XYZ file of C-alpha atoms in Angstrom:
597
model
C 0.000 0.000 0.000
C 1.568 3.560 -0.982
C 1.071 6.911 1.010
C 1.474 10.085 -0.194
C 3.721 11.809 2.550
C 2.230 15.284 3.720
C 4.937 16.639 3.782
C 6.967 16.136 0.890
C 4.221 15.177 -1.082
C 6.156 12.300 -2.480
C 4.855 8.441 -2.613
C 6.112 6.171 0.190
C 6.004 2.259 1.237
C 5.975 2.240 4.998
C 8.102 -1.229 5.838
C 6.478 -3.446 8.814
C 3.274 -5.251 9.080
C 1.744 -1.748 10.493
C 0.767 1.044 8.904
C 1.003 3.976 10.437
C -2.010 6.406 10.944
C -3.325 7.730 7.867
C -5.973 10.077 6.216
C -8.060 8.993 2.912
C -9.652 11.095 0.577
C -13.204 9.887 -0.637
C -14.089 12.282 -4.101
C -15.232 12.368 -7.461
C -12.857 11.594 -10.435
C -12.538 14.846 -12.812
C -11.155 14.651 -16.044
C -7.692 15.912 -15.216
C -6.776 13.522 -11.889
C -3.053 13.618 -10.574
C -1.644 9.676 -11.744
C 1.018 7.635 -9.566
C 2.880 8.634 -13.386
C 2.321 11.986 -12.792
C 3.495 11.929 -8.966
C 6.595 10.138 -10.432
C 7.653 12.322 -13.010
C 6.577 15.953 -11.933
C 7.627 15.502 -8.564
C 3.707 16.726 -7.444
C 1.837 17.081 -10.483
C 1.784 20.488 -10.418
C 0.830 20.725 -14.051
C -2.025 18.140 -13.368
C -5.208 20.200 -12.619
C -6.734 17.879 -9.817
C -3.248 18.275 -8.364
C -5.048 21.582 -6.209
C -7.254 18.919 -4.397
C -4.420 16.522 -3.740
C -2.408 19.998 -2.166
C -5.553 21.140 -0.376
C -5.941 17.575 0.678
C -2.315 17.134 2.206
C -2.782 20.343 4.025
C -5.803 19.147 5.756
C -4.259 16.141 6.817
C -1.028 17.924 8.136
C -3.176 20.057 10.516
C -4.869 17.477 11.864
C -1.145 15.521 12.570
C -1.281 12.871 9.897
C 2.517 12.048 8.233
C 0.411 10.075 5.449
C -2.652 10.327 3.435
C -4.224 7.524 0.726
C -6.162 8.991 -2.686
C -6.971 6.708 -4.744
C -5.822 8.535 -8.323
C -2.195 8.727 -7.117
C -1.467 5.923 -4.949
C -2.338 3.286 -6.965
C -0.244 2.133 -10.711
C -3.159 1.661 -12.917
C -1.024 0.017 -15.516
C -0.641 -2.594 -13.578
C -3.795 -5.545 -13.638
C -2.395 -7.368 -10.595
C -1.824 -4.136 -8.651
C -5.191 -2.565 -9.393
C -6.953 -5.740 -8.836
C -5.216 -5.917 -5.385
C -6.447 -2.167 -4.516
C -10.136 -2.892 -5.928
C -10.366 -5.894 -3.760
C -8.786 -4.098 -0.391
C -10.245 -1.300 -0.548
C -13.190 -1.284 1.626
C -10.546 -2.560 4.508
C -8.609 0.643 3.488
C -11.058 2.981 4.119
C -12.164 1.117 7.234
C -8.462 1.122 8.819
C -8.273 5.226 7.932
C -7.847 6.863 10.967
C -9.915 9.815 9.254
C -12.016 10.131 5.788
C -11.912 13.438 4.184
C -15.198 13.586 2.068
C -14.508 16.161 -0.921
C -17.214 17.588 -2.212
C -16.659 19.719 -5.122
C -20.027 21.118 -6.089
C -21.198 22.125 -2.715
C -20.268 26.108 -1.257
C -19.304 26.125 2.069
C -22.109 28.959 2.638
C -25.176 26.782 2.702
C -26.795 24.640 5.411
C -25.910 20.912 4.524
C -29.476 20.284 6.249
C -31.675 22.578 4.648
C -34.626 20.795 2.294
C -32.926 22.376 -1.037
C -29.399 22.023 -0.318
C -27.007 21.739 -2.388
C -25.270 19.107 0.143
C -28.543 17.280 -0.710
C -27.453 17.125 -4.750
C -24.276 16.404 -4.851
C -22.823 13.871 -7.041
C -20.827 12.364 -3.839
C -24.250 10.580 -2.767
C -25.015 9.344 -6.416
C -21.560 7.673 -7.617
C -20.887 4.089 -6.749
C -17.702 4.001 -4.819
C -18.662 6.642 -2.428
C -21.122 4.187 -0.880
C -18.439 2.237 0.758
C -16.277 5.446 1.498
C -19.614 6.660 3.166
C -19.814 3.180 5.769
C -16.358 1.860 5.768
C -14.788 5.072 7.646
C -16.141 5.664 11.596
C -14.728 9.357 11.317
C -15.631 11.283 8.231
C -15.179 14.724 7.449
C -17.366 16.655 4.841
C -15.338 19.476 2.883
C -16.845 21.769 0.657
C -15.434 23.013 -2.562
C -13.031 25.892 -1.132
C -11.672 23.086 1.499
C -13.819 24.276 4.286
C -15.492 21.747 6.299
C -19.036 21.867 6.553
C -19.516 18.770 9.195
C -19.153 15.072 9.773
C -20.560 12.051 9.578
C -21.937 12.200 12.922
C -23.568 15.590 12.907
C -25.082 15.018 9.469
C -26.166 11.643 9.990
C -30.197 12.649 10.218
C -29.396 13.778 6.650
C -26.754 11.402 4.708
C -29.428 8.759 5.975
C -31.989 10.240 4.661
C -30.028 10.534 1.241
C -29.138 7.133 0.927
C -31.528 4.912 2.493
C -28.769 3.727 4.661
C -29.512 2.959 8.351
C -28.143 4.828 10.788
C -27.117 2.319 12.621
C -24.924 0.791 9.934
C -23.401 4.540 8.592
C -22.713 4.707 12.467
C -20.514 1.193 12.514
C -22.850 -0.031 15.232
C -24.711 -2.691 13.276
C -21.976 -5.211 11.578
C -23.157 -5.358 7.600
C -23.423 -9.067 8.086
C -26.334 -8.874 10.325
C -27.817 -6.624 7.010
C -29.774 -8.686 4.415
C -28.365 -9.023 0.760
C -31.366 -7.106 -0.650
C -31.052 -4.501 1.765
C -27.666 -4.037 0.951
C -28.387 -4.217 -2.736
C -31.077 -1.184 -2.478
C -28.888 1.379 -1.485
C -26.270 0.791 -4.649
C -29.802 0.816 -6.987
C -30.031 4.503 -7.637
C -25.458 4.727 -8.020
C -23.718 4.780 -11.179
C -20.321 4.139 -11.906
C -18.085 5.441 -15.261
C -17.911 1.591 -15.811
C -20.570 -1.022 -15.706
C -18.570 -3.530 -14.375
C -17.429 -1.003 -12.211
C -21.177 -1.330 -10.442
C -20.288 -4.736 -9.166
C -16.900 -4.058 -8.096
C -17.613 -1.364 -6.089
C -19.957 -3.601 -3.407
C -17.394 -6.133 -2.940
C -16.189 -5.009 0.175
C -20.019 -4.191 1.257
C -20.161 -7.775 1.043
C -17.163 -9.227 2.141
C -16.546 -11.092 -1.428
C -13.235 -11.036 -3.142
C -13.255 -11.761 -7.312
C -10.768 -10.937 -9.898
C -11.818 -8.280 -12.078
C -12.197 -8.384 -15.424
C -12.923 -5.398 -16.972
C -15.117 -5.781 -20.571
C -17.062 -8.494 -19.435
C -20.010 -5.968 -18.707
C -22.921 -6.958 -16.640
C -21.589 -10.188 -16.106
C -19.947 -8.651 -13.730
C -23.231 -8.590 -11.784
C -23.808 -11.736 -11.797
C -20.229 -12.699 -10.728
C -20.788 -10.966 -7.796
C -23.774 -12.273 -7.060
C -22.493 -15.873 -7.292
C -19.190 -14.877 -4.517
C -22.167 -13.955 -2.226
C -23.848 -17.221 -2.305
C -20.865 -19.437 -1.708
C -20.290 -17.264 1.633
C -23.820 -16.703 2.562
C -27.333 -18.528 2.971
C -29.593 -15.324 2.421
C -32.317 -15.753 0.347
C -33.411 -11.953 0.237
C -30.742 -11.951 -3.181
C -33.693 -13.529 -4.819
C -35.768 -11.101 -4.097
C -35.441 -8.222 -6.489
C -38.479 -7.058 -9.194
C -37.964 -4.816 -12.202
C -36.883 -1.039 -11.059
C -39.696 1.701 -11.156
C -38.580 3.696 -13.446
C -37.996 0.026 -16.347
C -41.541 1.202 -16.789
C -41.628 1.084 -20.704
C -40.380 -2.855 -20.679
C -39.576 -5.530 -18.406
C -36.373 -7.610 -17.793
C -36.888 -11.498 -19.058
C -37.332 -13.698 -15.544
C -34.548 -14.909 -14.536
C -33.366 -16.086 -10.908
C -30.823 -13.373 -10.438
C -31.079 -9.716 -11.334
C -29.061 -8.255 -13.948
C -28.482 -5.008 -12.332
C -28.465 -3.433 -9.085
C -31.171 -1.474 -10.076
C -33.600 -4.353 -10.042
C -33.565 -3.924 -5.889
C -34.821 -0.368 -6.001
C -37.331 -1.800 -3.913
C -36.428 -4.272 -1.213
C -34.946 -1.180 1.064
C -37.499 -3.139 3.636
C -36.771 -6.729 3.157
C -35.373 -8.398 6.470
C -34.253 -11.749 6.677
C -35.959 -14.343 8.450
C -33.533 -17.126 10.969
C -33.564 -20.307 9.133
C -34.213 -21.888 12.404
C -37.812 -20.124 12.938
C -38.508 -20.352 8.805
C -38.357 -23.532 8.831
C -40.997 -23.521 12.112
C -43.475 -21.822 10.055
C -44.052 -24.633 8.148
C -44.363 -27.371 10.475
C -47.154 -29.763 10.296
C -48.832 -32.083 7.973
C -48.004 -32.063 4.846
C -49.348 -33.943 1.692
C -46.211 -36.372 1.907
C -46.094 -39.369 4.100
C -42.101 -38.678 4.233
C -41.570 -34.753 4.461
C -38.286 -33.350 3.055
C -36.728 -31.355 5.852
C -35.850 -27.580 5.197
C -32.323 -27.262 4.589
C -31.013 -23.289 5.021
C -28.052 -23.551 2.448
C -27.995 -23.655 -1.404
C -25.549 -23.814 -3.786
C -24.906 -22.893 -7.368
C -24.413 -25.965 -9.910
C -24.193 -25.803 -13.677
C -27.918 -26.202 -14.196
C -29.394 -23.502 -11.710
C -29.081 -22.912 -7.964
C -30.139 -26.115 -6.044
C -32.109 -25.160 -2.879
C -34.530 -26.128 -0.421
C -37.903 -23.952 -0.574
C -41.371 -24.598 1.001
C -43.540 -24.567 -2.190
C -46.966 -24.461 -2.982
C -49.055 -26.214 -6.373
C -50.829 -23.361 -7.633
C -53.573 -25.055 -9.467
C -55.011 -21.619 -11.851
C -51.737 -21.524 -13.526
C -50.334 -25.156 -13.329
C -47.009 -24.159 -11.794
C -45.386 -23.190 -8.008
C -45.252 -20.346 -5.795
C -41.790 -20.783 -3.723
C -41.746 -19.058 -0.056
C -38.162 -17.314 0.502
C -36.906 -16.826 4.034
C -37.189 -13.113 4.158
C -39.980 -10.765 4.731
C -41.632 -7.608 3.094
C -44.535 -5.464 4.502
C -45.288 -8.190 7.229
C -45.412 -10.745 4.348
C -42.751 -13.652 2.922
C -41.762 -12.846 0.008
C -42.714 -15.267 -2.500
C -41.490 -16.285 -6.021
C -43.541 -17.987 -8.993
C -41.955 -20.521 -10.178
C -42.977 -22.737 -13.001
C -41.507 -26.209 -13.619
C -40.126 -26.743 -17.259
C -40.306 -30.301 -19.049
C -36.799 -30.576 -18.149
C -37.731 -30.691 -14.386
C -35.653 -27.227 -13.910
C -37.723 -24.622 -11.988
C -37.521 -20.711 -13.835
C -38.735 -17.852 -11.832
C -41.854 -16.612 -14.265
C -42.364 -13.281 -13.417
C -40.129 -10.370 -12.513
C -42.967 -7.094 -12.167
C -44.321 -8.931 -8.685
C -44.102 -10.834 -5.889
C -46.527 -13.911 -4.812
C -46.400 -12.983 -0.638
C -47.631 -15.296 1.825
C -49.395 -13.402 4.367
C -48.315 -14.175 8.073
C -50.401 -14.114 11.054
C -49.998 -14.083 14.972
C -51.418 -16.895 17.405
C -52.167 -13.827 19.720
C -53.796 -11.566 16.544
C -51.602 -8.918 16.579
C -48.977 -9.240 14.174
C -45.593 -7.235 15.473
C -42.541 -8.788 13.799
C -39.267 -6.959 15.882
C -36.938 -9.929 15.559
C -38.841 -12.577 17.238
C -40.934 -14.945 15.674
C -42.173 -17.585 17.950
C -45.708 -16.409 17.909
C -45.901 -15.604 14.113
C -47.738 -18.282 11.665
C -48.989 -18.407 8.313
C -52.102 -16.873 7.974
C -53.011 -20.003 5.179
C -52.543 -23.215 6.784
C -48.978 -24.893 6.300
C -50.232 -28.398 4.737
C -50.498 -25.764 1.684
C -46.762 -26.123 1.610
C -44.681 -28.724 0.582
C -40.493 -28.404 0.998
C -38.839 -29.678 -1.805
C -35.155 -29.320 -3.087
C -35.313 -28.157 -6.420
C -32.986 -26.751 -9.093
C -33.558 -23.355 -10.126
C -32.525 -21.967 -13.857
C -30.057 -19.622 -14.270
C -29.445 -19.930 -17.993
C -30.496 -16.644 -18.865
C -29.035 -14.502 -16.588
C -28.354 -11.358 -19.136
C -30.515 -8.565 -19.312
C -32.786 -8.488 -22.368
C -36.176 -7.461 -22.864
C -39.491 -8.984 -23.952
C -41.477 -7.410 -26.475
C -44.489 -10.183 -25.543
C -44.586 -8.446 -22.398
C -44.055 -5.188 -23.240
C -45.629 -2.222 -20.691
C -46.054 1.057 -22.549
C -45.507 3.768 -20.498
C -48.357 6.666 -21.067
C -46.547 9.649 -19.160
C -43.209 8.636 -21.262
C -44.108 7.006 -24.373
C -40.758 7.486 -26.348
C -38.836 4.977 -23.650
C -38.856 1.998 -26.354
C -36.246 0.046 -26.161
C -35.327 1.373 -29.251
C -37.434 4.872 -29.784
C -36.949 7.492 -32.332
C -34.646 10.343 -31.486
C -35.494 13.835 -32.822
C -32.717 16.500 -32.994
C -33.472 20.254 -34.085
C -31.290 23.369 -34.545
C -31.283 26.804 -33.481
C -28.991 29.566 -34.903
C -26.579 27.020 -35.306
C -25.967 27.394 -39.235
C -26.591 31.206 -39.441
C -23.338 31.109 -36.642
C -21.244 29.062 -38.922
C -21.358 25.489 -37.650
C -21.598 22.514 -39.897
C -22.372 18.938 -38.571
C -19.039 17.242 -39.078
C -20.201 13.833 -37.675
C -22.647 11.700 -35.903
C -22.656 8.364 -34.664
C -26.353 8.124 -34.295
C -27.693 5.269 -36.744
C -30.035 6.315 -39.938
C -28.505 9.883 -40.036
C -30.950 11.877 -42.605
C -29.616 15.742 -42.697
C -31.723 18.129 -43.390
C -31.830 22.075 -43.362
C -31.611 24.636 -40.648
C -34.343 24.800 -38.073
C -35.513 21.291 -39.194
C -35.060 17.965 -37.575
C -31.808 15.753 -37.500
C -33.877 12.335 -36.939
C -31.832 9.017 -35.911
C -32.545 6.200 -33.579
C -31.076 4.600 -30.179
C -28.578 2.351 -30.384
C -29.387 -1.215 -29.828
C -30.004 -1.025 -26.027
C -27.503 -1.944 -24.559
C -24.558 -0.748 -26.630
C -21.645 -2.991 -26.810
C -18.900 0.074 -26.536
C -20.546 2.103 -23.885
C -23.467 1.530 -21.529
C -24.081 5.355 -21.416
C -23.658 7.136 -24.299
C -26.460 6.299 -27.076
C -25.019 9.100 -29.869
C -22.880 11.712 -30.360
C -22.968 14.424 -32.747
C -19.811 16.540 -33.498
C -20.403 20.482 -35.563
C -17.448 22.509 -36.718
C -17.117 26.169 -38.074
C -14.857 25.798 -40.898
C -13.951 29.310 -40.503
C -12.634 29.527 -37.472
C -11.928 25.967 -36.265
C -13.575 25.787 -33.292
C -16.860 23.514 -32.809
C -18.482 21.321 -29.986
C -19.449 17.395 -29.711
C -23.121 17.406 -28.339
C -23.202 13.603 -26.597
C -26.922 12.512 -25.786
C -27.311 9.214 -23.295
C -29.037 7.875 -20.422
C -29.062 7.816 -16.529
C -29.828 5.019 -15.123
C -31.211 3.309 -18.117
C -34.210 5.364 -18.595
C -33.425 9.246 -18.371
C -31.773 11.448 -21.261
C -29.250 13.227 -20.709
C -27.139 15.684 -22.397
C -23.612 17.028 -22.577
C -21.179 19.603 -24.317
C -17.499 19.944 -25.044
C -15.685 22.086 -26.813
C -12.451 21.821 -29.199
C -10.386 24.016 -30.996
C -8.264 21.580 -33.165
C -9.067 18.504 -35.644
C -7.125 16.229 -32.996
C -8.771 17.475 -29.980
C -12.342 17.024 -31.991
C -11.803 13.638 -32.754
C -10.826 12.584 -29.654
C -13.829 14.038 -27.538
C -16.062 12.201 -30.287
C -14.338 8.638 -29.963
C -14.051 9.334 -25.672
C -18.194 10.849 -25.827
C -19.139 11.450 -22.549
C -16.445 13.435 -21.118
C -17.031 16.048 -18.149
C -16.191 19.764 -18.749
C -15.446 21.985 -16.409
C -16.970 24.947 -18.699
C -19.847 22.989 -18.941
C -23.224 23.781 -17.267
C -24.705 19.803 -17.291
C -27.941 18.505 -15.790
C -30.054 15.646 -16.963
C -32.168 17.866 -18.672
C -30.467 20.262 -20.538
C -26.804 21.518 -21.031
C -24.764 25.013 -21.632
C -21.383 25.859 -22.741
C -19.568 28.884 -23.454
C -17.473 28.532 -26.477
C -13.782 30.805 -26.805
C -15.573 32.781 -29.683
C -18.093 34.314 -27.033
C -20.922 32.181 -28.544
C -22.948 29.982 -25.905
C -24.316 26.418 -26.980
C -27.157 25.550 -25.495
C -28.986 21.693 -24.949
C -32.136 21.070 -24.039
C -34.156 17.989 -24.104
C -38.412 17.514 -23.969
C -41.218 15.898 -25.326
C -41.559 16.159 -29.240
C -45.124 16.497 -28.585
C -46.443 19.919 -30.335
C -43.693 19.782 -32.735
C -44.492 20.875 -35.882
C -44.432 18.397 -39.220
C -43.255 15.915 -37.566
C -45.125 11.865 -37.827
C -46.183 10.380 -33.537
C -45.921 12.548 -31.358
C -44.126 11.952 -27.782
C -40.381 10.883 -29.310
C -37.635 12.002 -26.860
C -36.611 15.544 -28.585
C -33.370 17.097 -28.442
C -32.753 21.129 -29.418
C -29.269 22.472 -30.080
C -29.012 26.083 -30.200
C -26.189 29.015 -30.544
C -26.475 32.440 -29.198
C -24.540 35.295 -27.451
C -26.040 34.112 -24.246
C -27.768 31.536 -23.104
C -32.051 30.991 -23.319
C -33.661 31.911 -20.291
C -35.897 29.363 -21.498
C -33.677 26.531 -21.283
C -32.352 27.517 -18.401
C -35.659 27.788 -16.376
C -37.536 25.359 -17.974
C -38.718 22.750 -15.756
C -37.459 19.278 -16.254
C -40.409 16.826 -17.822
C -38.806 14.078 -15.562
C -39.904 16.331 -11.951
C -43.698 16.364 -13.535
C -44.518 13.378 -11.550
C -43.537 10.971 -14.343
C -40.969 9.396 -12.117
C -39.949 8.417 -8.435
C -39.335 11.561 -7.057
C -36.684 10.078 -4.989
C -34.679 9.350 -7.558
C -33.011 12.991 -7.178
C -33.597 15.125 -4.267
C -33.593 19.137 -5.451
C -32.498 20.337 -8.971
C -31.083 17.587 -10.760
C -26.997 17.075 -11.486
C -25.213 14.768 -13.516
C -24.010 11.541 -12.804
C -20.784 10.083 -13.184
């Protein structure tokens, strides 16, 4: 493990089986990030721009009497697989062992009340990337930092509010409930609403949440997922990992069933799952049974190359010929309950991912009050209903693909097809000199100014980025400069837009091959985008409903408007997004939207 020394601001390898007390920084990556290369070569990276934050960083550390402090963009050698591997897989003990976590937060002034309703403390991108979630429990001390490096409280003090934020419980952000005694699902829920600048980078980052170690192998997409997923059922008997149903906001389709979710999206809503002791599960369905010979519950299950192979209480469900499975975990008062036809090949498949099939419970006193004990809790139906048999669950089609038989159109959205027409208009943009120089966007038809630029999604989702669905790049030959508009999604359902500017033919094409790229100069949200350009121009990106537009076939297509001016629309900038209408959860951001990274 390397150190940056806060002194001399050079990397160190403390000898001995100790470390010595250090600091960690816990941020969001920038484009320009100091490298172990850079630390190496310039001495501090002075000619780095994130080297101000590894400075500011140092300082903070040295007050507070720390020799050492650990960032993760400098202490690690990225070139090396083995090393990286070893840092990705360690890191959650990292942060743990810190004797302080310095929380960097970029985007929030130090002016504001981190508490108040509108806060910018409440929208910062901190709270939605994926690695800050185990930066945020690991640590027992953390220290919140605002943008000029002035600290704006802890984790204690705030943690009425960074609860609130995350859906964590207090009692775990506090380190006094071990994640162990936390169910899978639970666990799952608060990573559902994170995103990561990798997708495999999604699974990676809950490794230590779980206590799993894996190699990493970065390409193999969601598999990654469902790698993880596997680690956690060789080390643990929790059931609640099957208990996942297709995110709110997948509202326009629905994932094929499968046994384990794709994403950890798909557990968006088991926040209040708990798991059940296998010891009083197994209680609740004691009795008489329709066997002479009952199979007795067994609590563990394993993964073979057929399926899962596990021990469930299930039920004949006569209406549609197949099962209903009881898992050990509960929801609203209720098990949580899987249907579960059985295929000619005697494998079990789980048949529908939009519900689950609960078993109501009931108390022997009737007053149901489940607070950890369950000796007086029943089923409400009587338990001959139930049969436990070990059966062998499918997992052949764990990849995420979507069913057009079950398709669920979406009336308050009606352009989020899995592959819906796009609809791009211009503003100004020829009369200022630009040109489109390229697109990526699939059945390109050009037309002239103020009329539509119409192309379609890529196939959902791409195979060269999980984010970025097109990009279009416009250039004025006059002058040279230009911008590379990049349009993608949040989250798998939300547009969003993004600008950056070049000056040269080599800077051009490497924004377009890199897309979605962060710019300082740019003003991003999910719904709309501004940039000033050198020439004194502004672009400007907004995205809404195509509905009302003017010659053009069905309306409701997801509509995109690129405009250049001297200054930027007041329209744009206070129009309100069509995603805070009520369409979606409004959980999903707290305050005016930001990006995501």
């Amino acid at each position: 493990m390397r150190l940056l020394n806060t002194k001399t601001l050079k990397l160190e390898e403390p000898a001995g089986p100790r470390l010595p007390p250090y600091a960690i920084l816990s941020h969001v990556w920038g484009n320009e990030e100091v490298t172990l290369r850079d630390i190496g070569e310039h001495g501090t990276g002075k000619k780095v721009k994130g080297n101000t934050k590894i400075e500011n960083c140092c300082v903070q550390a040295l007050e507070d009497g720390y020799r050492y402090v650990w960032i993760d963009t400098c202490c690690i050698d990225k070139c090396s697989s083995a090393e990286l591997s070893e840092a990705i897989n360690s890191m959650y003990r990292w942060y743990q062992e810190a004797a302080v976590c310095y929380a960097y937060l970029e985007d929030v002034p130090s002016d504001e009340d981190p508490a108040a309703e509108d806060s910018s403390f409440r929208r910062s991108k901190w709270f939605r990337r994926g690695w800050t979630l185990q930066e945020a429990i690991a640590p027992r001390n953390v220290e919140f930092f605002a943008r000029d490096w002035v600290k704006i409280g802890t984790k204690t003090s705030l943690i009425d509010v960074i609860a609130t934020i995350t859906d964590v419980d207090r009692a775990v952000l506090m380190n006094t409930l071990p994640l162990s005694e936390v169910c899978v699902a639970k666990k799952m829920s608060w990573a559902s609403r994170r995103e990561t600048r990798r997708v495999e980078d999604r699974a990676y980052s809950l490794m230590g949440i779980f206590g799993v170690h894996m190699p990493l192998i970065y390409g193999e997409g969601k598999n990654a997922f469902i790698r993880l997923q596997h680690e956690i059922m060789r080390t643990s008997n929790d059931q609640s990992i099957f208990a996942w149903l297709d995110p709110p906001w997948y509202s326009g389709y629905r994932l094929e069933p499968s046994l384990l979710a794709p994403s950890p999206d798909c557990f968006a809503q088991s926040n209040t799952i708990n798991r059940i002791p296998s010891a009083d599960f197994a209680r609740l369905f004691e009795g008489p049974t329709s066997t002479p010979t009952p199979t007795p519950y067994k609590s563990h299950f394993s993964v073979t190359n057929s399926g899962v192979q596990i021990s469930l209480p299930v039920r004949f469900e006569a209406d549609s010929n197949g099962y209903t499975a009881a898992l050990a975990c509960l929801i609203n008062g209720c098990l949580v309950g899987l249907r579960l036809p059985c295929g000619a090949d005697g494998l079990f498949r789980r048949e529908d991912t939009s519900d689950f099939s609960n078993t109501t419970l009931a108390s022997r006193d009737g007053e149901l009050d489940i607070n950890g004990d369950f000796s007086n809790i029943t089923l409400a139906t009587p338990s001959d209903v139930f049969v436990i048999k070990d059966i062998i669950i499918s997992t052949a089609d764990e990849k995420e693909t979507y069913s057009r038989t079950h398709f669920r159109p979406s009336p308050s959205l009606p352009y989020r097809f899995p592959e819906p027409p796009v609809y791009v208009r211009t503003a100004q943009v020829a009369q200022e000199g630009f040109v489109l120089h390229r697109c990526s966007g699939k059945e390109l038809r050009t037309q002239p100014e103020g009329s539509f630029v119409a192309f379609m999604w890529e196939p959902w989702p791409p195979s060269r980025n999980a984010t970025v669905k097109c990009t279009l790049a416009y250039e004025n030959p006059v002058s040279g400069e230009g911008f590379v508009v990049t349009i993608s999604q949040l989250g798998m359902h939300l547009p969003c837009v993004h600008i950056a500017a070049f000056t040269d033919a080599k800077r051009a094409e490497y924004l377009f091959e890199s897309s979605y790229l962060e710019s300082p100069c740019c003003e991003s949200h999910p719904d709309w985008a501004s940039m000033p350009l050198r020439s004194g121009r502004r672009v400007t990106v907004a995205t809404s409903n195509t509905e009302g537009w003017k010659g053009l076939g069905p309306s409701g297509a997801l509509g995109v408007t690129i405009s250049v001016g001297r200054t930027q629309s007041a329209k744009a900038r206070n129009k309100k997004p069509f995603w805070r209408r009520g369409t979606l959860l409004p959980r999903l951001w707290s305050g005016q939207p930001g990006t995501l990274c």
